[in-house]
Amino acid sequence: MGQTITEKIFSEHVGKEVYAGEIVRSPIDMVIGNDITTPISIRAFEEGGYTELANPEGFAIVLDHFIPAKDIASANQAKISRDFAMKHDLKYFFDEKDMGIEHALLPEKGLVLPGDVIIGADSHTCTHGALGAFSTGMGSTDISFGMITGGNWFKIPESIKVVFKGKPGEHVTGKDLILEIIRILGVDGALYKALEFTGDTIQYLSMDDRFSLCNMAIEAGAKNGIVAYDEITKEFLDTRDSLRAEPKIHYSDEDADYCQVIEIDVEALDPVIAYPFLPSNGHSVNQAVADEIRVDQVFIGSCTNGRLSDFKVAAEILNGQKVARHVRLILTPGTQKILRDATKLGYIDTLVDAGAVVSNPTCGACLGGYMGILGDNEVCISTTNRNFVGRMGSRSSKIYLANSAVAAASAISGYITDPRGL
């Protein structure tokens, strides 16, 4: 019987053929921590009496949720990680000096690679599957176990094959493809399964689109999302300053076993808007326009859509325009490099001229931490990944999820707007 790409990655790591349903102890190539979750892992590590990391060059800490610190508590959280990083002379430690949102920063740095097994104490660790890796979120104690042993236990997930067909239309992006999948499957339709994204549409998706696609696999309950290595992946990796290791390339066999196959005609797909209060509550942008949804805040950023292409399309739409008087437009780049590149290309000037405010790279607004909190009964259209009750602030606020083009167009009109009509 053939194997899926996910089964092949684990087979290579454990040294024998393994299949969905098997429980294995696998080495881990990269363990990722952040300023919220890592202190818990550090405490477990130190209380266990451990003094050395099993694989120091396979452990990264990225301070990204509340950095620069928003209050004393967040400053103290960050201090725990800083002290640990200094004590262990951690090679891959990122704070204000080279900051970024972890799931944007690590691919940019060449630290996550095709064929890797990656874990992180953040649910959107599945983002890195866009590079052809197995990447998943785990709890902080599981991260500690990875720090101590260099490995962890995994149940090999069954795979759902998603076949995208056709060339995406104008302003239809990876964000829309994943919102459509989540609409079809629901928030638990892929529970503990791999979402393997395939089809001729993939050739039209940039790496930014693929990162968005895999980032939200967890919103369907998936263990991981994954896209096979191709020329677009190769070009992305070739433009990194350096790579942590050599990529390990795997492809699914033609006779691989899938628990489900979903086919989507992308050419017939409009931009998708996820209404409150679930990412699965997807509707066509046409419906949102008809519903005349007034917005108070527009947010473009996060590990889902805080990349250079997001600022490019926003700048193109907002060039020469002004943000509606009653709207706040907040832009959060995924990394300092993205901010610098967007500045050099003129995107930031265009967006600020239109009325936007630009923040440092941070997860703050996405999880309702800071830098974009919603007040009572406010409405936000956001390029983030979750729109649960109270996700970005007040429990009476509402969040609509959309791609960056829709968000930018909505900032001009003050209502959810189809960018294709501009």
Short mmCIF file of C-alpha atoms in Angstrom, two decimals:
data_model
loop_
_atom_site.label_atom_id
_atom_site.label_comp_id
_atom_site.label_asym_id
_atom_site.label_seq_id
_atom_site.Cartn_x
_atom_site.Cartn_y
_atom_site.Cartn_z
CA MET A 1 0.00 0.00 0.00
CA GLY A 2 1.25 3.47 -0.90
CA GLN A 3 1.91 6.20 1.64
CA THR A 4 0.84 9.79 2.05
CA ILE A 5 3.43 12.53 2.39
CA THR A 6 2.72 12.70 6.13
CA GLU A 7 3.26 8.95 6.54
CA LYS A 8 6.51 9.19 4.55
CA ILE A 9 7.89 11.99 6.72
CA PHE A 10 7.37 9.92 9.86
CA SER A 11 8.70 6.77 8.18
CA GLU A 12 11.93 8.58 7.34
CA HIS A 13 12.23 9.82 10.91
CA VAL A 14 11.57 6.51 12.70
CA GLY A 15 13.47 4.32 10.23
CA LYS A 16 10.63 2.07 9.10
CA GLU A 17 7.40 2.28 7.14
CA VAL A 18 4.53 3.56 9.27
CA TYR A 19 0.90 4.25 8.45
CA ALA A 20 -2.08 6.19 9.78
CA GLY A 21 -3.20 5.04 13.20
CA GLU A 22 0.20 3.85 14.38
CA ILE A 23 1.75 5.44 17.47
CA VAL A 24 5.44 6.24 17.11
CA ARG A 25 8.26 7.91 19.01
CA SER A 26 9.83 10.30 16.52
CA PRO A 27 12.81 12.66 16.58
CA ILE A 28 11.87 16.33 16.18
CA ASP A 29 13.74 18.73 13.90
CA MET A 30 12.46 21.98 15.38
CA VAL A 31 10.73 22.77 18.67
CA ILE A 32 9.20 26.26 18.79
CA GLY A 33 8.28 28.29 21.86
CA ASN A 34 6.93 31.79 22.39
CA ASP A 35 6.66 34.30 25.22
CA ILE A 36 3.29 32.99 26.46
CA THR A 37 3.85 29.24 26.42
CA THR A 38 7.61 28.78 26.83
CA PRO A 39 7.79 29.78 30.52
CA ILE A 40 5.59 26.79 31.37
CA SER A 41 7.92 24.50 29.42
CA ILE A 42 10.97 26.04 31.06
CA ARG A 43 9.51 25.48 34.52
CA ALA A 44 8.81 21.81 33.77
CA PHE A 45 12.31 21.43 32.29
CA GLU A 46 14.02 22.93 35.33
CA GLU A 47 11.80 21.32 37.96
CA GLY A 48 12.71 17.97 36.39
CA GLY A 49 16.34 18.72 37.16
CA TYR A 50 17.44 18.98 33.53
CA THR A 51 20.31 21.27 32.64
CA GLU A 52 20.93 20.63 28.93
CA LEU A 53 18.69 20.72 25.86
CA ALA A 54 18.71 17.51 23.88
CA ASN A 55 18.99 19.41 20.60
CA PRO A 56 19.87 23.09 21.17
CA GLU A 57 19.97 23.86 17.44
CA GLY A 58 16.52 22.37 17.06
CA PHE A 59 14.92 24.70 19.59
CA ALA A 60 13.75 28.24 18.88
CA ILE A 61 12.10 30.81 21.12
CA VAL A 62 10.29 33.70 19.46
CA LEU A 63 8.94 36.48 21.67
CA ASP A 64 5.98 37.60 19.60
CA HIS A 65 2.69 37.82 21.51
CA PHE A 66 3.26 40.72 23.92
CA ILE A 67 6.56 42.21 22.75
CA PRO A 68 7.47 44.99 23.37
CA ALA A 69 5.93 44.18 26.73
CA LYS A 70 2.45 45.63 27.25
CA ASP A 71 2.53 45.42 31.07
CA ILE A 72 4.51 44.08 34.02
CA ALA A 73 3.10 40.56 33.70
CA SER A 74 4.10 40.26 30.04
CA ALA A 75 7.54 41.72 30.80
CA ASN A 76 8.10 39.08 33.46
CA GLN A 77 6.93 36.33 31.10
CA ALA A 78 9.44 37.46 28.50
CA LYS A 79 12.18 37.70 31.12
CA ILE A 80 11.85 33.98 31.91
CA SER A 81 12.50 33.11 28.26
CA ARG A 82 15.31 35.66 27.92
CA ASP A 83 17.09 34.37 30.99
CA PHE A 84 16.78 30.79 29.76
CA ALA A 85 18.04 31.72 26.29
CA MET A 86 21.06 33.52 27.76
CA LYS A 87 21.81 30.70 30.20
CA HIS A 88 21.82 28.11 27.42
CA ASP A 89 23.38 30.42 24.81
CA LEU A 90 20.41 29.64 22.57
CA LYS A 91 21.28 30.18 18.92
CA TYR A 92 17.70 30.72 17.75
CA PHE A 93 16.32 33.28 20.15
CA PHE A 94 14.38 36.22 18.74
CA ASP A 95 13.21 39.27 20.65
CA GLU A 96 12.95 43.01 19.83
CA LYS A 97 16.31 43.04 18.07
CA ASP A 98 15.14 40.76 15.27
CA MET A 99 11.48 40.33 15.96
CA GLY A 100 8.63 38.70 14.13
CA ILE A 101 5.57 36.52 14.50
CA GLU A 102 6.95 33.01 14.90
CA HIS A 103 5.12 31.43 11.95
CA ALA A 104 6.31 34.17 9.62
CA LEU A 105 9.80 34.58 11.07
CA LEU A 106 11.03 30.96 11.14
CA PRO A 107 10.34 30.24 7.44
CA GLU A 108 11.93 33.60 6.58
CA LYS A 109 15.06 32.56 8.49
CA GLY A 110 15.29 29.15 6.79
CA LEU A 111 14.77 27.33 10.10
CA VAL A 112 11.83 25.14 9.06
CA LEU A 113 12.25 22.90 6.03
CA PRO A 114 10.59 20.30 3.80
CA GLY A 115 10.50 16.89 5.45
CA ASP A 116 10.88 18.25 8.98
CA VAL A 117 8.90 17.15 12.01
CA ILE A 118 8.08 20.39 13.82
CA ILE A 119 6.18 21.06 17.03
CA GLY A 120 5.29 24.30 18.76
CA ALA A 121 3.22 25.34 21.74
CA ASP A 122 0.96 27.38 19.48
CA SER A 123 -1.97 25.95 17.57
CA HIS A 124 -1.01 27.66 14.32
CA THR A 125 2.31 25.82 14.13
CA CYS A 126 0.63 23.92 11.28
CA THR A 127 1.58 26.95 9.10
CA HIS A 128 4.96 25.37 8.30
CA GLY A 129 3.31 22.50 6.46
CA ALA A 130 3.26 24.90 3.50
CA LEU A 131 6.93 23.94 3.01
CA GLY A 132 6.20 20.20 2.86
CA ALA A 133 6.88 19.56 6.55
CA PHE A 134 4.84 17.85 9.24
CA SER A 135 4.15 20.65 11.68
CA THR A 136 1.69 20.71 14.55
CA GLY A 137 0.83 22.41 17.81
CA MET A 138 1.31 20.73 21.18
CA GLY A 139 0.91 21.69 24.83
CA SER A 140 3.68 23.29 26.87
CA THR A 141 4.50 20.07 28.76
CA ASP A 142 4.85 18.24 25.43
CA ILE A 143 7.24 20.99 24.36
CA SER A 144 9.22 20.43 27.56
CA PHE A 145 9.44 16.72 26.75
CA GLY A 146 10.78 17.66 23.31
CA MET A 147 13.34 19.96 24.90
CA ILE A 148 14.49 17.16 27.22
CA THR A 149 14.49 14.22 24.79
CA GLY A 150 14.66 15.71 21.30
CA GLY A 151 11.56 13.73 20.34
CA ASN A 152 7.97 12.97 21.19
CA TRP A 153 5.14 10.52 20.71
CA PHE A 154 2.79 10.89 17.76
CA LYS A 155 -0.24 9.08 16.42
CA ILE A 156 0.13 9.14 12.65
CA PRO A 157 -2.94 11.00 11.35
CA GLU A 158 -5.22 9.82 8.58
CA SER A 159 -5.16 12.17 5.61
CA ILE A 160 -7.92 14.08 3.86
CA LYS A 161 -6.97 14.86 0.27
CA VAL A 162 -8.15 18.29 -0.84
CA VAL A 163 -8.06 18.70 -4.62
CA PHE A 164 -8.25 22.32 -5.78
CA LYS A 165 -9.10 22.67 -9.47
CA GLY A 166 -8.64 25.68 -11.73
CA LYS A 167 -7.01 29.10 -11.58
CA PRO A 168 -8.20 31.40 -8.79
CA GLY A 169 -10.09 34.48 -9.90
CA GLU A 170 -9.24 38.08 -9.05
CA HIS A 171 -8.70 38.63 -5.32
CA VAL A 172 -9.29 34.94 -4.51
CA THR A 173 -6.38 33.83 -2.34
CA GLY A 174 -5.13 31.03 -0.14
CA LYS A 175 -7.18 32.57 2.67
CA ASP A 176 -10.37 32.06 0.68
CA LEU A 177 -9.48 28.48 -0.17
CA ILE A 178 -8.99 27.53 3.45
CA LEU A 179 -12.12 29.39 4.58
CA GLU A 180 -14.07 27.39 1.99
CA ILE A 181 -12.57 24.12 3.27
CA ILE A 182 -13.46 25.02 6.85
CA ARG A 183 -16.98 25.95 5.70
CA ILE A 184 -17.33 22.48 4.14
CA LEU A 185 -15.76 20.49 6.98
CA GLY A 186 -16.81 22.53 9.99
CA VAL A 187 -14.53 23.28 12.92
CA ASP A 188 -14.03 19.59 13.76
CA GLY A 189 -14.49 17.85 10.41
CA ALA A 190 -10.77 17.13 10.13
CA LEU A 191 -10.21 16.31 13.79
CA TYR A 192 -6.74 14.73 14.26
CA LYS A 193 -6.33 14.35 10.50
CA ALA A 194 -3.87 15.72 7.98
CA LEU A 195 -5.23 18.11 5.36
CA GLU A 196 -3.16 17.46 2.24
CA PHE A 197 -3.66 20.25 -0.30
CA THR A 198 -3.26 19.18 -3.93
CA GLY A 199 -4.54 19.89 -7.44
CA ASP A 200 -3.55 22.08 -10.38
CA THR A 201 -4.53 25.21 -8.43
CA ILE A 202 -1.44 24.83 -6.24
CA GLN A 203 0.80 26.04 -9.06
CA TYR A 204 -0.96 29.41 -8.90
CA LEU A 205 -0.49 29.82 -5.14
CA SER A 206 2.48 31.81 -3.87
CA MET A 207 4.24 30.75 -0.69
CA ASP A 208 2.31 33.48 1.11
CA ASP A 209 -0.94 31.88 -0.06
CA ARG A 210 0.28 28.45 1.02
CA PHE A 211 1.23 29.70 4.47
CA SER A 212 -2.30 31.11 4.88
CA LEU A 213 -3.77 27.85 3.64
CA CYS A 214 -1.88 25.64 6.10
CA ASN A 215 -2.08 28.16 8.95
CA MET A 216 -5.82 27.66 9.35
CA ALA A 217 -5.88 23.85 9.02
CA ILE A 218 -6.30 23.76 12.79
CA GLU A 219 -9.57 25.70 12.43
CA ALA A 220 -11.05 22.56 10.86
CA GLY A 221 -9.60 20.50 13.72
CA ALA A 222 -6.73 19.15 11.63
CA LYS A 223 -3.50 17.86 13.16
CA ASN A 224 -1.55 19.38 10.29
CA GLY A 225 -1.88 20.90 6.85
CA ILE A 226 0.64 20.16 4.14
CA VAL A 227 1.57 21.12 0.57
CA ALA A 228 4.16 19.11 -1.36
CA TYR A 229 7.47 20.64 -2.39
CA ASP A 230 7.55 22.11 -5.91
CA GLU A 231 9.32 24.83 -7.90
CA ILE A 232 7.62 27.58 -5.89
CA THR A 233 8.87 26.01 -2.66
CA LYS A 234 12.35 25.67 -4.16
CA GLU A 235 12.42 29.31 -5.23
CA PHE A 236 11.40 30.40 -1.73
CA LEU A 237 14.11 28.30 -0.10
CA ASP A 238 16.73 29.42 -2.63
CA THR A 239 16.15 33.03 -1.60
CA ARG A 240 16.85 32.38 2.11
CA ASP A 241 20.21 33.62 3.35
CA SER A 242 20.89 30.13 4.71
CA LEU A 243 19.03 26.95 5.61
CA ARG A 244 19.19 25.13 8.93
CA ALA A 245 19.68 21.80 7.17
CA GLU A 246 19.16 20.09 3.84
CA PRO A 247 15.50 19.74 2.80
CA LYS A 248 14.09 16.21 2.72
CA ILE A 249 11.61 15.91 -0.14
CA HIS A 250 8.62 13.56 0.02
CA TYR A 251 5.58 13.06 -2.19
CA SER A 252 2.44 10.99 -1.69
CA ASP A 253 2.16 7.79 -3.68
CA GLU A 254 -0.60 7.49 -6.26
CA ASP A 255 -2.07 4.55 -4.34
CA ALA A 256 -1.86 6.25 -0.93
CA ASP A 257 -4.88 5.73 1.31
CA TYR A 258 -7.07 8.74 2.14
CA CYS A 259 -10.00 8.72 4.53
CA GLN A 260 -11.73 11.41 2.46
CA VAL A 261 -11.29 13.28 -0.82
CA ILE A 262 -12.71 16.77 -1.32
CA GLU A 263 -12.72 18.48 -4.72
CA ILE A 264 -13.22 22.24 -5.09
CA ASP A 265 -13.71 24.20 -8.30
CA VAL A 266 -11.64 27.26 -7.47
CA GLU A 267 -12.64 29.10 -10.63
CA ALA A 268 -16.20 29.29 -9.29
CA LEU A 269 -15.10 30.58 -5.89
CA ASP A 270 -15.67 34.16 -4.75
CA PRO A 271 -13.78 35.73 -1.84
CA VAL A 272 -15.08 34.10 1.34
CA ILE A 273 -16.10 35.94 4.51
CA ALA A 274 -16.35 34.03 7.81
CA TYR A 275 -19.16 35.56 9.85
CA PRO A 276 -19.13 35.56 13.66
CA PHE A 277 -18.54 33.48 15.67
CA LEU A 278 -16.77 30.61 13.91
CA PRO A 279 -14.26 30.35 11.04
CA SER A 280 -16.63 27.77 9.56
CA ASN A 281 -19.45 30.31 9.18
CA GLY A 282 -18.38 31.13 5.64
CA HIS A 283 -20.35 33.22 3.15
CA SER A 284 -19.59 34.70 -0.26
CA VAL A 285 -18.47 38.32 -0.25
CA ASN A 286 -21.57 38.95 -2.35
CA GLN A 287 -23.72 38.00 0.63
CA ALA A 288 -21.68 40.23 2.93
CA VAL A 289 -22.10 43.18 0.57
CA ALA A 290 -25.85 42.58 0.43
CA ASP A 291 -25.98 42.46 4.23
CA GLU A 292 -24.44 45.99 4.42
CA ILE A 293 -22.14 45.20 7.35
CA ARG A 294 -20.69 48.38 8.83
CA VAL A 295 -17.20 48.05 10.32
CA ASP A 296 -15.41 50.05 13.01
CA GLN A 297 -11.98 48.50 12.61
CA VAL A 298 -10.01 46.84 9.82
CA PHE A 299 -7.03 44.70 10.78
CA ILE A 300 -4.44 43.42 8.28
CA GLY A 301 -1.74 41.26 9.83
CA SER A 302 -1.11 38.14 11.95
CA CYS A 303 0.62 34.83 11.16
CA THR A 304 -2.16 34.23 8.63
CA ASN A 305 -1.96 37.38 6.50
CA GLY A 306 0.81 39.69 7.68
CA ARG A 307 3.14 39.06 4.75
CA LEU A 308 4.51 41.29 2.01
CA SER A 309 1.85 40.32 -0.52
CA ASP A 310 -0.85 41.39 1.93
CA PHE A 311 0.62 44.89 2.18
CA LYS A 312 1.11 45.00 -1.58
CA VAL A 313 -2.54 44.34 -2.36
CA ALA A 314 -3.71 46.68 0.41
CA ALA A 315 -1.48 49.46 -0.95
CA GLU A 316 -2.76 48.92 -4.48
CA ILE A 317 -6.36 49.21 -3.33
CA LEU A 318 -5.79 52.16 -0.97
CA ASN A 319 -3.48 54.12 -3.29
CA GLY A 320 -4.94 57.62 -3.55
CA GLN A 321 -7.87 56.67 -1.31
CA LYS A 322 -8.74 57.52 2.29
CA VAL A 323 -9.89 55.28 5.12
CA ALA A 324 -13.50 56.04 6.06
CA ARG A 325 -13.74 58.57 8.86
CA HIS A 326 -15.33 56.15 11.33
CA VAL A 327 -12.86 53.30 10.59
CA ARG A 328 -9.52 52.44 12.22
CA LEU A 329 -7.13 50.61 9.88
CA ILE A 330 -4.38 48.74 11.75
CA LEU A 331 -1.52 47.07 9.91
CA THR A 332 0.80 44.58 11.60
CA PRO A 333 3.65 43.11 9.52
CA GLY A 334 4.70 39.55 10.27
CA THR A 335 8.41 40.37 10.62
CA GLN A 336 10.80 43.30 10.64
CA LYS A 337 12.02 42.25 7.18
CA ILE A 338 8.47 42.40 5.84
CA LEU A 339 8.12 45.88 7.35
CA ARG A 340 11.42 47.01 5.82
CA ASP A 341 10.60 45.55 2.41
CA ALA A 342 7.12 47.09 2.43
CA THR A 343 8.70 50.43 3.32
CA LYS A 344 11.31 50.23 0.54
CA LEU A 345 8.61 49.37 -1.99
CA GLY A 346 6.49 52.34 -0.93
CA TYR A 347 3.59 50.33 0.46
CA ILE A 348 3.86 51.76 3.96
CA ASP A 349 3.83 55.38 2.78
CA THR A 350 0.78 54.68 0.64
CA LEU A 351 -1.06 52.99 3.49
CA VAL A 352 -0.18 55.64 6.08
CA ASP A 353 -1.20 58.37 3.63
CA ALA A 354 -4.56 56.64 3.35
CA GLY A 355 -5.01 56.76 7.13
CA ALA A 356 -3.56 53.49 8.41
CA VAL A 357 -1.46 52.98 11.52
CA VAL A 358 1.44 50.51 11.36
CA SER A 359 2.59 48.53 14.40
CA ASN A 360 5.62 46.41 15.16
CA PRO A 361 5.35 42.67 14.42
CA THR A 362 3.17 41.15 17.14
CA CYS A 363 0.35 38.69 17.75
CA GLY A 364 -1.22 41.25 20.08
CA ALA A 365 -4.41 42.25 18.27
CA CYS A 366 -5.17 38.76 16.93
CA LEU A 367 -5.67 37.21 20.36
CA GLY A 368 -7.18 40.28 22.00
CA GLY A 369 -4.00 41.11 23.89
CA TYR A 370 -3.18 44.65 22.80
CA MET A 371 -2.55 46.85 19.74
CA GLY A 372 -6.10 46.64 18.42
CA ILE A 373 -8.60 45.69 21.12
CA LEU A 374 -12.29 45.96 20.20
CA GLY A 375 -14.74 47.81 22.42
CA ASP A 376 -18.35 46.96 23.20
CA ASN A 377 -20.47 46.14 20.13
CA GLU A 378 -17.68 47.09 17.71
CA VAL A 379 -17.29 45.28 14.40
CA CYS A 380 -13.96 44.35 12.85
CA ILE A 381 -13.09 42.82 9.51
CA SER A 382 -9.82 41.02 10.08
CA THR A 383 -7.28 38.93 8.18
CA THR A 384 -6.61 36.86 11.30
CA ASN A 385 -7.59 33.22 11.81
CA ARG A 386 -10.24 33.21 14.56
CA ASN A 387 -13.46 35.08 15.19
CA PHE A 388 -14.67 33.47 18.43
CA VAL A 389 -16.71 35.41 20.97
CA GLY A 390 -14.40 37.99 22.57
CA ARG A 391 -11.40 36.93 20.50
CA MET A 392 -10.19 40.50 19.85
CA GLY A 393 -11.68 42.24 22.86
CA SER A 394 -15.19 42.83 24.17
CA ARG A 395 -17.47 39.80 24.22
CA SER A 396 -20.13 41.89 22.47
CA SER A 397 -17.81 42.73 19.56
CA LYS A 398 -17.96 40.89 16.22
CA ILE A 399 -15.18 39.75 13.91
CA TYR A 400 -15.52 38.91 10.22
CA LEU A 401 -12.58 37.04 8.69
CA ALA A 402 -11.48 37.89 5.15
CA ASN A 403 -8.51 38.22 2.84
CA SER A 404 -6.42 41.40 2.72
CA ALA A 405 -8.00 42.76 -0.46
CA VAL A 406 -11.47 42.59 1.04
CA ALA A 407 -10.19 44.16 4.25
CA ALA A 408 -8.52 47.05 2.40
CA ALA A 409 -11.59 47.73 0.26
CA SER A 410 -13.77 47.71 3.38
CA ALA A 411 -11.53 50.29 5.03
CA ILE A 412 -12.41 52.77 2.26
CA SER A 413 -16.18 52.32 2.30
CA GLY A 414 -16.62 51.54 5.99
CA TYR A 415 -18.68 48.49 5.06
CA ILE A 416 -17.62 45.00 4.01
CA THR A 417 -16.82 45.54 0.33
CA ASP A 418 -15.97 43.41 -2.68
CA PRO A 419 -12.57 44.63 -3.95
CA ARG A 420 -13.42 43.38 -7.42
CA GLY A 421 -15.95 46.19 -7.74
CA LEU A 422 -13.44 48.98 -7.11
#
